[in-house]
Backbone as numpy.savetxt, mean C-alpha at the origin, in Angstrom:
# Nx Ny Nz CAx CAy CAz Cx Cy Cz
-27.86 23.16 -106.86 -26.74 23.58 -105.99 -27.28 24.07 -104.67
-28.37 24.90 -104.71 -28.97 25.40 -103.49 -29.52 24.23 -102.68
-30.12 23.24 -103.33 -30.63 22.08 -102.60 -29.52 21.33 -101.92
-28.37 21.19 -102.58 -27.23 20.47 -101.99 -26.71 21.20 -100.77
-26.64 22.53 -100.89 -26.14 23.34 -99.74 -27.09 23.23 -98.57
-28.39 23.28 -98.83 -29.37 23.17 -97.74 -29.29 21.82 -97.07
-29.11 20.79 -97.87 -29.01 19.45 -97.29 -27.81 19.32 -96.37
-26.67 19.86 -96.82 -25.43 19.80 -95.99 -25.63 20.55 -94.68
-26.32 21.70 -94.75 -26.54 22.51 -93.53 -27.40 21.74 -92.54
-28.42 21.08 -93.06 -29.31 20.30 -92.16 -28.54 19.17 -91.48
-27.69 18.49 -92.25 -26.90 17.38 -91.67 -25.96 17.91 -90.60
-25.31 19.04 -90.86 -24.35 19.63 -89.89 -25.06 20.05 -88.60
-26.24 20.64 -88.74 -27.01 21.08 -87.57 -27.43 19.88 -86.74
-27.82 18.82 -87.43 -28.25 17.61 -86.70 -27.11 17.02 -85.90
-25.91 16.95 -86.50 -24.74 16.40 -85.80 -24.37 17.26 -84.60
-24.44 18.59 -84.77 -24.10 19.50 -83.67 -25.06 19.33 -82.50
-26.35 19.22 -82.80 -27.36 19.03 -81.75 -27.15 17.73 -81.01
-26.81 16.66 -81.70 -26.56 15.35 -81.06 -25.38 15.42 -80.13
-24.33 16.14 -80.53 -23.13 16.26 -79.67 -23.46 17.00 -78.40
-24.28 18.05 -78.48 -24.67 18.82 -77.28 -25.46 17.96 -76.32
-26.37 17.15 -76.89 -27.17 16.26 -76.03 -26.28 15.28 -75.29
-25.25 14.71 -75.97 -24.34 13.74 -75.31 -23.57 14.38 -74.17
-23.11 15.61 -74.41 -22.33 16.30 -73.35 -23.20 16.57 -72.15
-24.46 17.01 -72.42 -25.38 17.31 -71.31 -25.67 16.07 -70.49
-25.83 14.91 -71.13 -26.12 13.67 -70.40 -24.93 13.19 -69.60
-23.72 13.50 -70.05 -22.53 13.02 -69.34 -22.23 13.85 -68.11
-22.60 15.13 -68.06 -22.26 16.01 -66.95 -22.87 15.58 -65.62
-24.15 15.22 -65.52 -24.69 14.76 -64.24 -23.94 13.55 -63.71
-23.61 12.59 -64.56 -22.88 11.41 -64.11 -21.55 11.80 -63.52
-20.89 12.77 -64.13 -19.59 13.22 -63.63 -19.75 13.86 -62.27
-20.83 14.64 -62.07 -21.05 15.30 -60.78 -21.30 14.28 -59.70
-22.10 13.27 -60.01 -22.38 12.22 -59.03 -21.10 11.51 -58.64
-20.27 11.22 -59.61 -19.01 10.52 -59.33 -18.13 11.34 -58.40
-18.05 12.69 -58.66 -17.23 13.54 -57.81 -17.79 13.59 -56.40
-19.13 13.65 -56.27 -19.75 13.70 -54.94 -19.46 12.43 -54.15
-19.56 11.27 -54.84 -19.28 10.01 -54.17 -17.84 9.95 -53.70
-16.91 10.47 -54.52 -15.51 10.45 -54.13 -15.27 11.33 -52.91
-15.93 12.52 -52.88 -15.77 13.40 -51.73 -16.32 12.76 -50.47
-17.49 12.09 -50.59 -18.10 11.44 -49.43 -17.21 10.33 -48.91
-16.68 9.53 -49.84 -15.78 8.45 -49.43 -14.56 9.01 -48.75
-14.04 10.12 -49.26 -12.86 10.73 -48.66 -13.15 11.20 -47.25
-14.34 11.80 -47.04 -14.69 12.25 -45.70 -14.84 11.08 -44.75
-15.45 9.99 -45.21 -15.59 8.81 -44.35 -14.25 8.27 -43.93
-13.31 8.23 -44.92 -11.97 7.73 -44.59 -11.30 8.63 -43.57
-11.47 9.95 -43.74 -10.87 10.88 -42.78 -11.48 10.72 -41.40
-12.84 10.51 -41.35 -13.49 10.32 -40.06 -12.97 9.07 -39.37
-12.76 8.00 -40.15 -12.24 6.77 -39.55 -10.85 6.99 -39.02
-10.03 7.73 -39.75 -8.66 7.99 -39.30 -8.65 8.84 -38.04
-9.60 9.75 -37.91 -9.67 10.60 -36.72 -10.15 9.81 -35.52
-11.14 8.92 -35.72 -11.72 8.17 -34.61 -10.73 7.20 -34.00
-9.87 6.59 -34.79 -8.98 5.55 -34.28 -8.04 6.06 -33.20
-7.33 7.19 -33.37 -6.48 7.68 -32.28 -7.27 7.99 -31.04
-8.51 8.51 -31.19 -9.32 8.84 -30.02 -9.62 7.60 -29.22
-9.92 6.47 -29.89 -10.19 5.23 -29.18 -8.96 4.75 -28.45
-7.81 4.89 -29.06 -6.56 4.46 -28.41 -6.29 5.27 -27.16
-6.48 6.61 -27.24 -6.25 7.46 -26.08 -7.19 7.11 -24.95
-8.47 6.81 -25.31 -9.45 6.48 -24.30 -9.07 5.22 -23.56
-8.60 4.20 -24.26 -8.23 2.94 -23.62 -7.05 3.14 -22.69
-6.09 3.99 -23.08 -4.95 4.24 -22.22 -5.38 4.93 -20.95
-6.34 5.86 -21.05 -6.83 6.56 -19.87 -7.50 5.60 -18.93
-8.28 4.67 -19.47 -8.96 3.70 -18.63 -7.97 2.82 -17.90
-6.91 2.44 -18.56 -5.89 1.62 -17.90 -5.27 2.38 -16.75
-4.95 3.67 -17.00 -4.36 4.48 -15.94 -5.32 4.63 -14.77
-6.60 4.81 -15.06 -7.57 4.92 -13.99 -7.66 3.62 -13.21
-7.61 2.48 -13.91 -7.66 1.20 -13.22 -6.47 1.04 -12.31
-5.28 1.42 -12.79 -4.08 1.31 -11.97 -4.20 2.16 -10.72
-4.70 3.38 -10.86 -4.86 4.24 -9.69 -5.87 3.66 -8.73
-6.95 3.12 -9.26 -7.96 2.53 -8.40 -7.41 1.36 -7.61
-6.58 0.55 -8.25 -6.02 -0.61 -7.58 -5.11 -0.19 -6.44
-4.28 0.83 -6.65 -3.39 1.31 -5.61 -4.18 1.87 -4.44
-5.24 2.61 -4.75 -6.07 3.17 -3.69 -6.71 2.06 -2.87
-7.16 1.03 -3.54 -7.79 -0.08 -2.84 -6.79 -0.77 -1.93
-5.56 -0.97 -2.37 -4.53 -1.61 -1.55 -4.25 -0.79 -0.30
-4.13 0.53 -0.48 -3.86 1.39 0.67 -5.00 1.32 1.67
-6.25 1.34 1.14 -7.40 1.29 2.02 -7.44 0.00 2.80
-7.14 -1.15 2.17 -7.19 -2.43 2.86 -6.13 -2.52 3.95
-4.98 -1.83 3.77 -3.95 -1.84 4.79 -4.39 -1.05 6.02
-5.15 0.02 5.82 -5.57 0.84 6.94 -6.74 0.22 7.69
-7.63 -0.47 7.02 -8.80 -1.06 7.65 -8.44 -2.44 8.18
-8.24 -2.52 9.49 -7.85 -3.78 10.10 -9.05 -4.40 10.80
-9.05 -5.71 10.90 -10.13 -6.41 11.58 -10.14 -6.02 13.05
-11.33 -5.95 13.62 -11.45 -5.55 15.03 -10.92 -6.62 15.97
-11.05 -7.85 15.59 -10.51 -8.94 16.40 -9.70 -9.88 15.52
-8.77 -10.57 16.15 -7.89 -11.46 15.41 -7.30 -12.49 16.37
-7.03 -13.66 15.87 -6.38 -14.69 16.68 -4.88 -14.66 16.40
-4.11 -14.48 17.47 -2.66 -14.38 17.35 -2.00 -15.70 17.71
-0.90 -15.98 17.04 -0.10 -17.16 17.36 0.86 -16.81 18.49
0.78 -17.56 19.58 1.66 -17.36 20.72 2.44 -18.65 20.94
3.76 -18.53 20.88 4.63 -19.71 21.01 5.01 -19.88 22.48
4.43 -20.89 23.13 4.64 -21.12 24.56 5.14 -22.54 24.78
6.34 -22.65 25.36 6.92 -23.94 25.72 6.88 -24.93 24.55
7.29 -24.47 23.39 7.39 -25.34 22.23 6.09 -25.59 21.49
5.01 -24.97 21.93 3.70 -25.18 21.31 3.14 -23.83 20.85
2.61 -23.80 19.63 1.98 -22.58 19.11 0.50 -22.60 19.46
0.08 -21.59 20.20 -1.30 -21.49 20.67 -1.97 -20.30 20.01
-3.23 -20.45 19.59 -3.99 -19.36 19.00 -4.85 -18.70 20.08
-4.68 -17.38 20.24 -5.39 -16.66 21.29 -6.08 -15.43 20.71
-7.26 -15.14 21.26 -8.07 -14.02 20.78 -7.46 -12.68 21.19
-7.44 -11.74 20.24 -6.91 -10.40 20.50 -7.83 -9.35 19.89
-7.82 -8.16 20.48 -8.67 -7.05 20.04 -7.80 -5.88 19.59
-8.23 -5.21 18.53 -7.47 -4.09 17.98 -7.63 -2.84 18.85
-6.50 -2.24 19.20 -6.49 -0.98 19.95 -5.61 0.03 19.21
-5.94 1.31 19.39 -5.16 2.37 18.75 -4.56 3.29 19.81
-3.31 3.67 19.57 -2.66 4.68 20.41 -2.80 6.02 19.71
-3.58 6.92 20.31 -3.81 8.22 19.68 -2.59 9.12 19.79
-1.82 8.98 20.86 -0.68 9.89 21.02 0.54 9.45 20.20
0.68 8.14 19.95 1.83 7.67 19.18 1.45 7.25 17.76
0.16 7.32 17.43 -0.31 7.13 16.06 0.00 5.74 15.51
-0.40 4.71 16.25 -0.25 3.34 15.76 -1.42 2.51 16.29
-1.59 1.33 15.73 -2.58 0.37 16.22 -1.90 -0.97 16.44
-2.48 -1.77 17.32 -1.92 -3.10 17.59 -3.01 -3.98 18.17
-2.80 -5.28 18.10 -3.74 -6.24 18.67 -3.30 -6.59 20.08
-4.26 -6.52 21.00 -3.98 -6.77 22.42 -4.74 -8.02 22.85
-4.02 -8.96 23.41 -4.61 -10.21 23.87 -5.49 -9.99 25.10
-6.39 -10.94 25.33 -7.17 -10.92 26.56 -6.24 -10.98 27.76
-6.64 -10.33 28.85 -5.87 -10.24 30.10 -4.63 -9.35 29.96
-4.63 -8.50 28.93 -3.61 -7.47 28.78 -4.32 -6.16 28.45
-3.66 -5.05 28.70 -4.23 -3.74 28.37 -3.15 -2.80 27.87
-3.56 -1.88 26.99 -2.67 -0.87 26.44 -3.09 0.48 27.00
-2.15 1.18 27.65 -2.47 2.43 28.32 -1.40 3.48 28.01
-1.78 4.75 28.18 -0.82 5.84 28.05 -0.13 6.03 29.40
1.18 5.91 29.41 1.93 6.04 30.66 2.24 7.51 30.95
2.75 8.20 29.94 3.10 9.61 30.03 3.23 10.12 28.60
3.35 11.44 28.39 3.46 11.94 27.01 4.59 11.27 26.25
4.24 10.69 25.11 5.23 10.05 24.25 5.54 8.61 24.61
4.81 8.05 25.60 5.08 6.67 26.01 3.78 5.95 26.35
3.68 4.70 25.90 2.57 3.82 26.27 3.12 2.64 27.05
2.22 1.95 27.76 2.62 0.70 28.40 1.62 -0.39 28.03
2.14 -1.53 27.75 1.36 -2.75 27.52 1.55 -3.60 28.76
0.49 -3.81 29.51 0.63 -4.40 30.84 -0.22 -5.65 30.99
0.29 -6.59 31.79 -0.44 -7.82 32.08 -1.45 -7.55 33.20
-2.70 -7.91 32.96 -3.72 -7.76 34.00 -3.62 -8.88 35.03
-2.95 -9.94 34.69 -2.75 -11.05 35.62 -1.72 -10.67 36.68
-0.64 -10.00 36.26 0.41 -9.57 37.17 1.01 -8.28 36.60
0.73 -7.16 37.28 1.16 -5.86 36.80 2.66 -5.64 36.80
3.43 -6.57 37.39 4.89 -6.44 37.33 5.43 -6.75 35.93
4.60 -7.39 35.13 4.97 -7.66 33.73 4.40 -6.55 32.85
5.25 -5.81 32.20 4.76 -4.77 31.30 5.84 -4.41 30.27
5.39 -3.71 29.22 6.28 -3.24 28.16 6.09 -1.74 28.00
7.18 -1.02 28.01 7.12 0.41 27.71 7.35 0.60 26.21
6.44 1.32 25.58 6.50 1.54 24.13 6.70 3.03 23.87
7.68 3.36 23.06 7.91 4.76 22.70 8.44 4.83 21.27
8.23 5.96 20.65 8.76 6.18 19.30 9.92 7.17 19.39
10.94 6.94 18.58 12.12 7.79 18.56 12.07 8.71 17.35
12.82 9.78 17.39 12.82 10.73 16.28 13.53 10.17 15.06
13.64 10.98 14.04 14.33 10.56 12.82 15.81 10.34 13.10
16.35 9.25 12.56 17.77 8.93 12.71 18.22 8.95 14.18
17.62 8.10 15.01 18.01 8.07 16.43 19.46 7.63 16.59
20.09 8.13 17.62 21.49 7.80 17.91 21.52 6.47 18.68
21.71 5.38 17.96 21.69 4.06 18.58 22.85 3.90 19.56
24.00 4.43 19.23 25.16 4.32 20.12 24.89 5.03 21.45
24.22 6.17 21.40 23.89 6.89 22.63 22.92 6.08 23.49
21.97 5.41 22.85 21.03 4.57 23.59 21.77 3.41 24.25
22.68 2.79 23.52 23.47 1.69 24.09 24.27 2.17 25.29
24.91 3.31 25.17 25.72 3.86 26.27 24.86 4.10 27.50
23.66 4.61 27.30 22.75 4.87 28.41 22.33 3.58 29.09
22.05 2.55 28.31 21.64 1.27 28.88 22.78 0.64 29.66
23.98 0.77 29.16 25.14 0.17 29.83 25.42 0.80 31.19
24.87 1.96 31.45 25.03 2.61 32.74 24.01 2.14 33.76
23.12 1.22 33.35 22.11 0.70 34.26 22.75 -0.19 35.32
22.09 -0.28 36.47 22.55 -1.21 37.51 22.31 -2.64 37.06
23.16 -3.53 37.47 23.00 -4.94 37.14 23.92 -5.37 36.02
23.65 -6.55 35.53 24.46 -7.13 34.46 23.86 -6.75 33.11
24.70 -6.15 32.29 24.23 -5.68 30.98 24.84 -6.54 29.88
23.98 -7.04 29.01 24.43 -7.88 27.90 23.92 -7.29 26.58
24.81 -7.22 25.61 24.42 -6.80 24.27 24.24 -8.06 23.43
23.02 -8.28 22.96 22.67 -9.54 22.31 22.56 -9.39 20.80
22.72 -10.53 20.14 22.48 -10.59 18.70 20.96 -10.63 18.49
20.40 -9.74 17.68 18.94 -9.74 17.47 18.40 -11.09 17.01
19.22 -11.89 16.33 18.73 -13.19 15.85 18.56 -14.19 16.99
18.99 -13.82 18.21 18.79 -14.71 19.36 17.33 -14.70 19.82
16.57 -13.72 19.36 15.14 -13.67 19.69 14.44 -14.83 19.00
13.54 -15.48 19.72 12.85 -16.65 19.17 11.92 -16.28 18.02
11.49 -15.02 17.95 10.58 -14.60 16.87 11.38 -13.94 15.76
11.37 -14.51 14.55 12.14 -13.95 13.42 11.77 -12.52 13.07
10.58 -12.08 13.47 10.15 -10.72 13.14 11.12 -9.68 13.70
11.75 -9.99 14.82 12.63 -9.03 15.48 14.11 -9.26 15.17
14.40 -10.11 14.22 15.80 -10.40 13.89 16.50 -9.21 13.21
15.74 -8.25 12.70 16.35 -7.08 12.05 16.37 -5.86 12.98
16.23 -6.10 14.27 16.25 -5.00 15.23 17.58 -4.25 15.19
17.52 -2.94 15.39 18.74 -2.14 15.41 19.49 -2.29 16.73
18.78 -2.72 17.75 19.39 -2.89 19.07 18.65 -3.97 19.83
19.40 -4.82 20.56 18.80 -5.85 21.41 19.73 -6.05 22.60
19.29 -5.57 23.77 20.13 -5.62 24.96 19.33 -6.15 26.14
20.02 -6.73 27.09 19.40 -7.33 28.26 20.09 -6.82 29.52
19.27 -6.42 30.50 19.80 -5.98 31.80 19.18 -6.85 32.88
20.00 -7.57 33.62 19.54 -8.44 34.70 19.82 -7.78 36.05
18.77 -7.65 36.85 18.90 -7.07 38.19 18.03 -7.86 39.16
17.96 -7.36 40.42 17.06 -7.91 41.43 16.30 -6.76 42.06
15.02 -7.00 42.33 14.20 -5.94 42.93 14.36 -5.93 44.45
13.54 -5.12 45.11 13.64 -4.97 46.57 13.34 -6.27 47.30
12.57 -7.13 46.69 12.23 -8.42 47.30 13.18 -9.53 46.88
14.30 -9.11 46.28 15.33 -10.05 45.83 14.83 -10.99 44.73
13.85 -10.51 43.99 13.33 -11.28 42.86 14.08 -10.86 41.61
14.51 -11.83 40.86 15.24 -11.54 39.62 14.36 -10.78 38.65
14.92 -9.75 38.03 14.19 -8.93 37.06 15.04 -8.75 35.80
14.42 -9.00 34.66 15.09 -8.80 33.37 14.42 -7.65 32.63
15.24 -6.75 32.11 14.74 -5.67 31.25 15.32 -5.89 29.85
14.44 -6.17 28.91 14.85 -6.44 27.53 14.61 -5.18 26.71
15.68 -4.66 26.10 15.59 -3.43 25.30 15.71 -3.78 23.81
14.74 -3.33 23.03 14.73 -3.59 21.59 14.38 -2.29 20.86
15.16 -1.97 19.84 14.85 -0.85 18.95 14.59 -1.43 17.57
13.38 -1.18 17.08 12.93 -1.82 15.84 12.28 -0.79 14.92
12.57 -0.89 13.63 11.94 -0.02 12.65 10.67 -0.68 12.13
9.53 0.02 12.25 8.24 -0.49 11.79 7.57 0.58 10.94
7.29 0.26 9.69 6.62 1.21 8.79 7.35 2.56 8.76
8.68 2.50 8.68 9.51 3.71 8.60 9.49 4.55 9.87
9.01 3.99 10.96 9.04 4.66 12.26 9.86 3.81 13.21
10.76 4.43 13.97 11.62 3.70 14.89 10.95 3.61 16.26
10.70 2.38 16.70 10.08 2.12 18.00 11.14 1.61 18.97
10.94 1.95 20.24 11.77 1.38 21.30 10.85 0.63 22.26
11.16 -0.63 22.49 10.41 -1.47 23.42 11.31 -1.84 24.59
10.77 -1.69 25.80 11.48 -2.15 26.99 10.56 -3.10 27.74
10.92 -4.37 27.72 10.10 -5.40 28.36 10.64 -5.65 29.76
9.76 -5.58 30.76 10.12 -5.86 32.15 9.54 -7.22 32.52
10.45 -8.16 32.72 10.05 -9.56 32.94 10.59 -10.04 34.29
9.74 -10.12 35.31 10.19 -10.66 36.60 10.47 -12.16 36.49
11.35 -12.64 37.36 11.67 -14.07 37.36 10.59 -14.88 38.05
9.40 -14.90 37.48 8.27 -15.63 38.03 7.82 -16.69 37.03
7.07 -17.66 37.56 6.63 -18.76 36.69 5.76 -18.26 35.54
4.99 -17.20 35.76 4.09 -16.69 34.72 4.84 -16.15 33.51
6.15 -15.91 33.67 6.94 -15.37 32.55 6.92 -16.30 31.35
6.76 -17.60 31.59 6.77 -18.56 30.48 5.66 -18.30 29.47
4.54 -17.76 29.93 3.44 -17.47 29.02 3.31 -16.00 28.67
3.70 -15.13 29.61 3.50 -13.69 29.40 4.52 -13.10 28.42
5.80 -13.47 28.57 6.80 -12.88 27.67 6.52 -13.19 26.20
6.27 -14.45 25.82 5.96 -14.70 24.40 4.68 -14.01 23.95
3.76 -13.76 24.88 2.54 -13.01 24.52 2.89 -11.58 24.16
3.83 -10.98 24.91 4.28 -9.63 24.58 4.83 -9.56 23.15
5.70 -10.50 22.81 6.30 -10.49 21.46 5.22 -10.66 20.39
4.24 -11.53 20.66 3.17 -11.77 19.68 2.35 -10.51 19.43
2.14 -9.71 20.48 1.37 -8.48 20.32 2.19 -7.37 19.67
3.43 -7.23 20.08 4.26 -6.13 19.57 4.46 -6.21 18.06
4.54 -7.41 17.53 4.78 -7.52 16.09 3.54 -7.24 15.25
2.40 -6.97 15.92 1.19 -6.58 15.17 1.07 -5.06 15.05
2.04 -4.33 15.59 1.98 -2.87 15.52 2.03 -2.42 14.06
1.15 -1.48 13.76 1.10 -0.89 12.42 0.87 0.61 12.56
1.71 1.39 11.89 1.59 2.85 11.97 0.37 3.30 11.19
-0.42 4.19 11.77 -1.64 4.68 11.12 -1.32 5.66 9.99
């Protein structure tokens, strides 16, 4: 009986020891599995965090590109070529003539001036574009304040000596001036009984209202000088 009891005890102890060994061997595997799951979870979280950051970065770059493009456009508008060939329509023929860029410091604009013409300051707030061939041909250039009273300007012109005509702006041969706010003509004669025409034009350029008064004597040179004036005036650009 004692031998039987001892044998049973030995068998029970052996089984218990085997079970402990199995549990011990399984625990490291379980720990490794949990560690791998945590690592995978962190990687997934990192990927989820990185993706929005990349999207935000690309949007910022697009915005920067857009701003750069606008800045470049503005810069190109301000930087004008020093010389340029202008189209001058004379007696049914378009002629290309060399012109040089000049700036008016007092009126804050630039324009291209053809050879044999000059741009000068006449008095505060007024410039003159004058023919070097014949000084009787010139244009008075001035800028008007905000919301100028066009009716008052018309009334003043109508009080001029001579024949006063109010013209349709589309009668101008150059389409650039077809949107003028005012286009009037005053015909008179000077002291030498030479016919003189004063052409009055009020035109909006770059949100600034300009007034041009062209003085055109009834001389043969008018055929080339007057269209030259129009060709130069339409190159005005506000600085």
